[in-house]
CSV table of C-alpha atoms in Angstrom, one decimal:
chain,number,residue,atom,x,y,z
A,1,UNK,CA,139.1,-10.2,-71.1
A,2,UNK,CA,139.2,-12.3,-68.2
A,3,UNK,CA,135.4,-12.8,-66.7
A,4,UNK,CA,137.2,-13.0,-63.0
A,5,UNK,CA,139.2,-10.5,-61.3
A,6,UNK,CA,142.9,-12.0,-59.6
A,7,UNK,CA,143.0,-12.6,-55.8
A,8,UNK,CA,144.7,-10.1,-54.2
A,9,UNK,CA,147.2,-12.9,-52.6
A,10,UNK,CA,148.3,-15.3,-55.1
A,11,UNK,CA,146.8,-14.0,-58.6
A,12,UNK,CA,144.8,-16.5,-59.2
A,13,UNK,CA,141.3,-16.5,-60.2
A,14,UNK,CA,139.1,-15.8,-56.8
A,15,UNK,CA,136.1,-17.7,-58.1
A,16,UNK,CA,133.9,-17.5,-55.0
A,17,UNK,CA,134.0,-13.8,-54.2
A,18,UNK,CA,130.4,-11.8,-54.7
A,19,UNK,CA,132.3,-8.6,-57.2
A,20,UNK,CA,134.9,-10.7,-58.8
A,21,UNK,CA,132.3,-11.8,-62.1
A,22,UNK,CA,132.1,-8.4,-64.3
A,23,UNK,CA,129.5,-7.6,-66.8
A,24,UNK,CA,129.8,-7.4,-70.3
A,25,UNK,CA,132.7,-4.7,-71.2
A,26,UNK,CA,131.4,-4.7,-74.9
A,27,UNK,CA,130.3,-1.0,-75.5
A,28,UNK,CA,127.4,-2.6,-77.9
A,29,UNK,CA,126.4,-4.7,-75.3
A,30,UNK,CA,126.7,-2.1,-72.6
A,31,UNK,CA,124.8,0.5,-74.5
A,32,UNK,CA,122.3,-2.6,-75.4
A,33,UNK,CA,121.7,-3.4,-71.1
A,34,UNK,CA,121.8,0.2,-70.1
A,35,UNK,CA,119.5,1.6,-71.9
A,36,UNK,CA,116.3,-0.9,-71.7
A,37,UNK,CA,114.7,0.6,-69.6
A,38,UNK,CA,115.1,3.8,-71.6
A,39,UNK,CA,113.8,1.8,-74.6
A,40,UNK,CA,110.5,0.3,-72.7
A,41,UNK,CA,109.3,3.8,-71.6
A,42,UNK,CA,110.1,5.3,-75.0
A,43,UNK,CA,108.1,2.8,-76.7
A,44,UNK,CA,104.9,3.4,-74.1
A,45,UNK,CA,105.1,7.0,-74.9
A,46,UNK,CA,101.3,7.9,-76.7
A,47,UNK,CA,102.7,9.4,-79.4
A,48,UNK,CA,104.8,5.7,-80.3
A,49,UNK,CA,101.7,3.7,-79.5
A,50,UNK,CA,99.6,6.1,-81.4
A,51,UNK,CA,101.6,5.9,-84.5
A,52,UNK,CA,102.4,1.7,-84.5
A,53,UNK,CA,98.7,1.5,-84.8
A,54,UNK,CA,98.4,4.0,-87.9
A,55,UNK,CA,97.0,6.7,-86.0
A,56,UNK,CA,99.2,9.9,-87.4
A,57,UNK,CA,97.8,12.3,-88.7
A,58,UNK,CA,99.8,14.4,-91.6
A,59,UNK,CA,100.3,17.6,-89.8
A,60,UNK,CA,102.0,15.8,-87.1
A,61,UNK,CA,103.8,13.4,-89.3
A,62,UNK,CA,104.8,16.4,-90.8
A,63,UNK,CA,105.8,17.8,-87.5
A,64,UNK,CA,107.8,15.0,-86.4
A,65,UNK,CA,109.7,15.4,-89.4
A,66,UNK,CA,110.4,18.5,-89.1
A,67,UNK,CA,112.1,17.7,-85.6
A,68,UNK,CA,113.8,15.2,-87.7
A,69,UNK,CA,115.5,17.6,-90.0
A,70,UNK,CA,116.8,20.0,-87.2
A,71,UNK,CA,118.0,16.9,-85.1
A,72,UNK,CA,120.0,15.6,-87.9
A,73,UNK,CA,121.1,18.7,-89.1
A,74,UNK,CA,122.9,19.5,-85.6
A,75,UNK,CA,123.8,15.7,-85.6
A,76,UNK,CA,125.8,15.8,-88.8
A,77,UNK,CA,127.5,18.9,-88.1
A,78,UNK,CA,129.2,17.8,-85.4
A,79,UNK,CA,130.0,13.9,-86.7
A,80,UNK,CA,131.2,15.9,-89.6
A,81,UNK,CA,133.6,18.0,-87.0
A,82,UNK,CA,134.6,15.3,-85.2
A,83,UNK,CA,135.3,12.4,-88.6
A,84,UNK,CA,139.1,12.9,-87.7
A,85,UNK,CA,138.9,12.2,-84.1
A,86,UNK,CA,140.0,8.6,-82.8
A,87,UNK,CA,137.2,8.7,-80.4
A,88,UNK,CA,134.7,8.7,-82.9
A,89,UNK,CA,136.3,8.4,-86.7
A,90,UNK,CA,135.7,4.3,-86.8
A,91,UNK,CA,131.8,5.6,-86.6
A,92,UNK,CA,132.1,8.1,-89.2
A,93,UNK,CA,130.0,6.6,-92.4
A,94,UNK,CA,128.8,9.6,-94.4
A,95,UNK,CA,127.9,8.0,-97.5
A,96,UNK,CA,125.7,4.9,-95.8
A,97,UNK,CA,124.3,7.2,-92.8
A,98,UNK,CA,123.6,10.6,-92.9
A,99,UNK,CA,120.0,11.2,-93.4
A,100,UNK,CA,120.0,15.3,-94.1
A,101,UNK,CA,119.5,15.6,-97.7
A,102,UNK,CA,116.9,12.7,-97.6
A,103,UNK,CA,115.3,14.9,-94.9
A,104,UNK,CA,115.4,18.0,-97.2
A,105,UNK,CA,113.6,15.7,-100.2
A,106,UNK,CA,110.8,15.1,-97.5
A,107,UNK,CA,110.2,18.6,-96.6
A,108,UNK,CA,109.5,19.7,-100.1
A,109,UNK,CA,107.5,17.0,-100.3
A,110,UNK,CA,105.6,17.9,-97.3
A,111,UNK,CA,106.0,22.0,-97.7
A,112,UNK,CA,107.0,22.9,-100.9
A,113,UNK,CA,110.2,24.6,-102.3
A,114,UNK,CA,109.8,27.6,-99.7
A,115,UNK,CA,109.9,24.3,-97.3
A,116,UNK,CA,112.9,26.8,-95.2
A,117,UNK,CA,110.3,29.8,-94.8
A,118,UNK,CA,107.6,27.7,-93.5
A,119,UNK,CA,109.2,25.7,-90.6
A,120,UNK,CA,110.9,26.4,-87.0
A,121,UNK,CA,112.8,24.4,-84.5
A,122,UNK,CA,110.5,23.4,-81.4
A,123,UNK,CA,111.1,24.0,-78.2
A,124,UNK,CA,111.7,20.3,-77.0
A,125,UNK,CA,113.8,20.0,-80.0
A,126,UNK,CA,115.7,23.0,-79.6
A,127,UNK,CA,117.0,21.0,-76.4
A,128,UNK,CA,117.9,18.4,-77.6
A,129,UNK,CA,119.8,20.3,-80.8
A,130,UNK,CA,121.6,22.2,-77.9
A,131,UNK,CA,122.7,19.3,-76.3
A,132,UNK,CA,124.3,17.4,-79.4
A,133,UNK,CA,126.3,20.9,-80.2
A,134,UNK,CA,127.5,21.2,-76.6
A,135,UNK,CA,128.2,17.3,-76.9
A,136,UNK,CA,130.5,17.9,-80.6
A,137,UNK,CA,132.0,21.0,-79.6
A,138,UNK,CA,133.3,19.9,-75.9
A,139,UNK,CA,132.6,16.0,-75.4
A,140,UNK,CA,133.0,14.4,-78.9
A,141,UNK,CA,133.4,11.1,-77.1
A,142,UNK,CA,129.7,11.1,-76.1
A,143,UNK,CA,128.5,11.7,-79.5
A,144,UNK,CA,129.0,8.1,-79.8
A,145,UNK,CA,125.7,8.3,-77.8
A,146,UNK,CA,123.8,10.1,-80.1
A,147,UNK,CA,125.1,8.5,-83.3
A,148,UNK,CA,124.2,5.0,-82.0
A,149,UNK,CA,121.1,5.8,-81.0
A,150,UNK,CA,119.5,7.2,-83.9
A,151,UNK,CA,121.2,5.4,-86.7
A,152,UNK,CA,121.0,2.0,-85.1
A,153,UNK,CA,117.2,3.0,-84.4
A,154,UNK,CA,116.5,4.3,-87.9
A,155,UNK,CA,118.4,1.0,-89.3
A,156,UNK,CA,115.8,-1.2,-87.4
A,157,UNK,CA,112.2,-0.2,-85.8
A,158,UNK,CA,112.6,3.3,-88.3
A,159,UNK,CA,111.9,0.6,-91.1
A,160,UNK,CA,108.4,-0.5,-89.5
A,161,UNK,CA,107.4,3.0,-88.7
A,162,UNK,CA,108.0,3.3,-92.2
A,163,UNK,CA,105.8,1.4,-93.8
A,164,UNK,CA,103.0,1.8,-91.0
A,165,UNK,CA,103.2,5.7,-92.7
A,166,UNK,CA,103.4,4.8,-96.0
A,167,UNK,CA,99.9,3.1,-95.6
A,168,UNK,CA,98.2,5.4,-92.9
A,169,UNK,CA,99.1,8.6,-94.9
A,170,UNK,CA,98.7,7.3,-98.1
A,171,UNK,CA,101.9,8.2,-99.6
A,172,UNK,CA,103.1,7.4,-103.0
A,173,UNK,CA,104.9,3.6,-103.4
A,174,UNK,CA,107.9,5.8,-104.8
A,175,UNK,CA,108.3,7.1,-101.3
A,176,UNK,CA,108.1,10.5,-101.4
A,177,UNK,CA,107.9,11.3,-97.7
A,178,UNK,CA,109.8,9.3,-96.2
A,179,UNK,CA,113.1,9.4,-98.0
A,180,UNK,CA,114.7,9.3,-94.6
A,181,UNK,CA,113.5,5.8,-93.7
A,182,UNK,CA,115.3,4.5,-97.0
A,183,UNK,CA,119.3,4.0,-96.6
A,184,UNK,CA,119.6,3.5,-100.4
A,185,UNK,CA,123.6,2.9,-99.9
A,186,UNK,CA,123.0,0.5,-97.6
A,187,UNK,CA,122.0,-3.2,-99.0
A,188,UNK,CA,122.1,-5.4,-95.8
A,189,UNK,CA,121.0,-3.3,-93.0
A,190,UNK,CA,121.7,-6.8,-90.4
A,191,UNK,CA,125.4,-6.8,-91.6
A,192,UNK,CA,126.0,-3.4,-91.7
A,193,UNK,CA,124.6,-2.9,-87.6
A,194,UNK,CA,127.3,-6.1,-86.9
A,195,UNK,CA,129.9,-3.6,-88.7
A,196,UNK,CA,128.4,-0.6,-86.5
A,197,UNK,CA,128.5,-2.7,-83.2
A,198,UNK,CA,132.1,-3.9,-83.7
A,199,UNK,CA,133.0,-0.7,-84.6
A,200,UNK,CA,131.8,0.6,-81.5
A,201,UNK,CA,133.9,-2.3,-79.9
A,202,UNK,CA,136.7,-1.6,-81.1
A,203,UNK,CA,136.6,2.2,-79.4
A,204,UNK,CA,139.8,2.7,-77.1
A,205,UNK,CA,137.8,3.6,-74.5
A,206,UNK,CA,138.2,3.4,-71.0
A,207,UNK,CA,135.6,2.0,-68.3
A,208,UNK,CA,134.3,5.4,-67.2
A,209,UNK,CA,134.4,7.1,-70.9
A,210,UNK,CA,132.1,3.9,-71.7
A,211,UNK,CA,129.8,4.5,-68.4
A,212,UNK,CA,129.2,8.3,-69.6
A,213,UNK,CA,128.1,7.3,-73.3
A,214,UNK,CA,125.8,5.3,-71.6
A,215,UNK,CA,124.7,7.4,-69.6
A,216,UNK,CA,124.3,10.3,-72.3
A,217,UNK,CA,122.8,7.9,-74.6
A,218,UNK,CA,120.1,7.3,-72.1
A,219,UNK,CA,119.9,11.5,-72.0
A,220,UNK,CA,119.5,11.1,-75.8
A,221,UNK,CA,116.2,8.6,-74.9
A,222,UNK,CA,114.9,11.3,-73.0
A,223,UNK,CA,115.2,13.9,-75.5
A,224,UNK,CA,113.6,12.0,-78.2
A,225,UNK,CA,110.9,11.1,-75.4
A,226,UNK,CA,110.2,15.1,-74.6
A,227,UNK,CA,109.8,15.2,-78.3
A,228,UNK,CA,107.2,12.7,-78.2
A,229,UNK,CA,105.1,14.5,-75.8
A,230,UNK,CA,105.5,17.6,-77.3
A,231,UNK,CA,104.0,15.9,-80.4
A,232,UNK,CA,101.2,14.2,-78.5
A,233,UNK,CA,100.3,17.6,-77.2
A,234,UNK,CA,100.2,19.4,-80.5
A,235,UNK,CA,98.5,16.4,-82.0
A,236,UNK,CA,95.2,16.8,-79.7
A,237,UNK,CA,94.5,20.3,-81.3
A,238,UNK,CA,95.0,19.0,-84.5
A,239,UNK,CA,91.6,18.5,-86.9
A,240,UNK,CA,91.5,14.3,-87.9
A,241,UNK,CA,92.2,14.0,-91.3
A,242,UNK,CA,90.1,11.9,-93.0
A,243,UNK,CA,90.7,8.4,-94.5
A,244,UNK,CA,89.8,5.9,-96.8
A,245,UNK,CA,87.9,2.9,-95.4
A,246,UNK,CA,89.6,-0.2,-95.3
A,247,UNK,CA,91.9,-2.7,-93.1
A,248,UNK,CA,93.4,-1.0,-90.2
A,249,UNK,CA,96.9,0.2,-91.0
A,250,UNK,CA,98.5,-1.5,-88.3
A,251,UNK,CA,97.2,-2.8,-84.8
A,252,UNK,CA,100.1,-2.1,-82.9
A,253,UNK,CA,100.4,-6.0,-81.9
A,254,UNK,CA,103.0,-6.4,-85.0
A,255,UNK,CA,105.8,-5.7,-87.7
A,256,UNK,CA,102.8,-5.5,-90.7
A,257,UNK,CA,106.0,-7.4,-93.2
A,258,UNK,CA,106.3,-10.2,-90.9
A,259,UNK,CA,102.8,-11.5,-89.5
A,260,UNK,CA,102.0,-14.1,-92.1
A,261,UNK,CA,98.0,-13.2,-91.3
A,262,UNK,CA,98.1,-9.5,-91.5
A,263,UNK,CA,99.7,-9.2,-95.0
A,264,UNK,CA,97.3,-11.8,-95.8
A,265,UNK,CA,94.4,-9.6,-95.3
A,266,UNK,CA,96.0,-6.7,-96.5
A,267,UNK,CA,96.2,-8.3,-99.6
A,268,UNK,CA,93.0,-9.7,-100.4
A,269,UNK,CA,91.1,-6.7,-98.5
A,270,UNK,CA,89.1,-5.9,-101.7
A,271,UNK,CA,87.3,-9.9,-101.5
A,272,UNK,CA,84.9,-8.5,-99.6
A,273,UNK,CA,83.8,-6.2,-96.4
A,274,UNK,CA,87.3,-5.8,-94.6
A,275,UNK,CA,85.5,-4.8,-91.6
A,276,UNK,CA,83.2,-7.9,-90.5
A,277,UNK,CA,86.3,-10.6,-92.5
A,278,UNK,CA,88.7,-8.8,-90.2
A,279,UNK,CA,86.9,-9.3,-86.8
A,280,UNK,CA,85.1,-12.3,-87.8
A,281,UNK,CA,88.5,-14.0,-88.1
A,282,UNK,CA,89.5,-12.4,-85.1
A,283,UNK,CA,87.8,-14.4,-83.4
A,284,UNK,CA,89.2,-17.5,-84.6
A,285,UNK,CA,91.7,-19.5,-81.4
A,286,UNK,CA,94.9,-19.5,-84.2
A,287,UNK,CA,94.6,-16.3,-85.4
A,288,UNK,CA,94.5,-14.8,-82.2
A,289,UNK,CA,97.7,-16.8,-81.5
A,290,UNK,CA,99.3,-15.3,-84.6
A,291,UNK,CA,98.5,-12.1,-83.1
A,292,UNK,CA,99.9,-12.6,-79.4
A,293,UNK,CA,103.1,-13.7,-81.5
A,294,UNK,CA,103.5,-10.5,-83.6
A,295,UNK,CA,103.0,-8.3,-80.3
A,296,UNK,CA,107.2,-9.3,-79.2
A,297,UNK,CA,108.0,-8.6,-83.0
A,298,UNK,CA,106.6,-4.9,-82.9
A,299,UNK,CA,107.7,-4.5,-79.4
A,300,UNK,CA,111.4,-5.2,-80.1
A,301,UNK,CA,111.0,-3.3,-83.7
A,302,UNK,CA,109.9,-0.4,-81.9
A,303,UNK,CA,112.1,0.0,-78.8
A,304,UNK,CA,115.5,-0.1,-81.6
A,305,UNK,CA,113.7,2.9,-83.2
A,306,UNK,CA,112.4,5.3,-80.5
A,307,UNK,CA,115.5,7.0,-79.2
């Protein structure tokens, strides 16, 4: 693809002229621009900041994954629908993707075997399960939106968020709970987003079919956003479960597996008081530099996840 348009008198390339230097035409890079915004004010929701910094409380964990389950449910049901059709077969991966029955596993966990008596589709939700039937049923080529979103998201950030709620909530190190954070079928989750992205690439799409999944992936952002706040709301009226003392489960300033300091003192927390060790070195001029540098590794982490 030519980065300059042809003059309108002799074909050749009008270098000078203000519109003749396009953008990228790259869906993965046009979904990647167009929705960062989207991404910044998703990851500045409460709920998000709330739960980077270990503050989740199981009822709304459990919550959240309850939205999960009916999101993915409506989700699946249409990719399933749609795995024949050339606008979005190439995206169809079943066996490395779908996240339903690892949603299922988590709401026993969480509710029991009567888990299907004991839970109900949210309002916000309920939206945004609307939207991705209309979307299958009518507009299959935006569900390219929807798939990218999540999955990508869930591929990358999801994997912090995972381990932040492993540790906050205490859950077992065979990771019962959060089954849908771990893509067992997938062994490199870089390469297999650079198979996703070229995928997406490789769409015969026009320019305006592009500029709507755009668009609707940005709707998606806002539906997972109205979750959020749903969330946040129904998280004030909810009782503070206690927890073990300890190091904090996560400050928010990081990705816990790759500040070098953090898993330091996660390890060797038992030494001594984790309390005064923690804020004593704190205080120290290269560990507070360690810190600034995590803040741009849970920043990014996050935005990929919060769709």
């Amino acid at each position: 693809q030519d980065s300059w348009v042809n003059s309108s008198s002799g074909g050749s390339p009008d270098c000078c002229h203000p519109d003749t230097f396009w953008g990228p035409t790259d869906l993965s890079e046009l979904l990647k621009e167009g929705t960062k915004e989207s991404h910044d004010r998703a990851e500045n929701t409460q709920f998000v900041k709330d739960f980077l910094k270990g503050r989740i409380k199981k009822g709304l964990f459990k919550l959240a994954t309850t939205a999960l389950y009916f999101t993915y449910c409506a989700l699946e049901e249409e990719m399933d629908r749609n795995k024949d059709n050339p606008v979005f077969a190439p995206l169809y991966f079943p066996l490395e993707l779908h996240r339903k029955e690892a949603l299922i596993k988590d709401m026993k966990y969480f509710y029991g075997e009567d888990w299907k008596e004991k839970i109900q589709c949210s309002d916000a939700t309920r939206q945004y399960v609307d939207r991705i039937h209309h979307v299958g049923q009518h507009e299959p080529e935006l569900l390219v939106a929807h798939a990218y979103t999540r999955y990508m998201g869930d591929l990358s950030g999801g994997q912090v968020l995972k381990k932040v709620a492993q540790r906050a909530l205490k859950l077992p190190i065979t990771e019962e709970g959060i089954q849908f954070y771990t893509f067992e079928n997938i062994s490199n989750a870089q390469k297999f987003k650079q198979l996703y992205r070229a995928r997406l690439n490789a769409l015969d799409l026009d320019k305006n079919c592009k500029e709507r999944i755009v668009e609707e992936a940005n709707r998606a952002f806002r539906f997972n956003m109205e979750v959020f706040d749903e969330l946040d709301k129904i998280g004030r009226s909810l009782v503070e479960e206690a927890q073990d003392g300890g190091v904090p489960v996560h400050d928010g300033k990081g990705d816990i597996r790759k500040c070098p300091y953090y898993a330091d003192k996660l390890g060797n927390a038992a030494a001594g008081c984790p309390y005064h060790t923690v804020v004593a070195l704190a205080k120290q001029p290269i560990v507070q530099l360690i810190l600034a540098a995590c803040v741009a590794v849970a920043a990014g982490a996050a935005a990929w996840y919060v769709m």
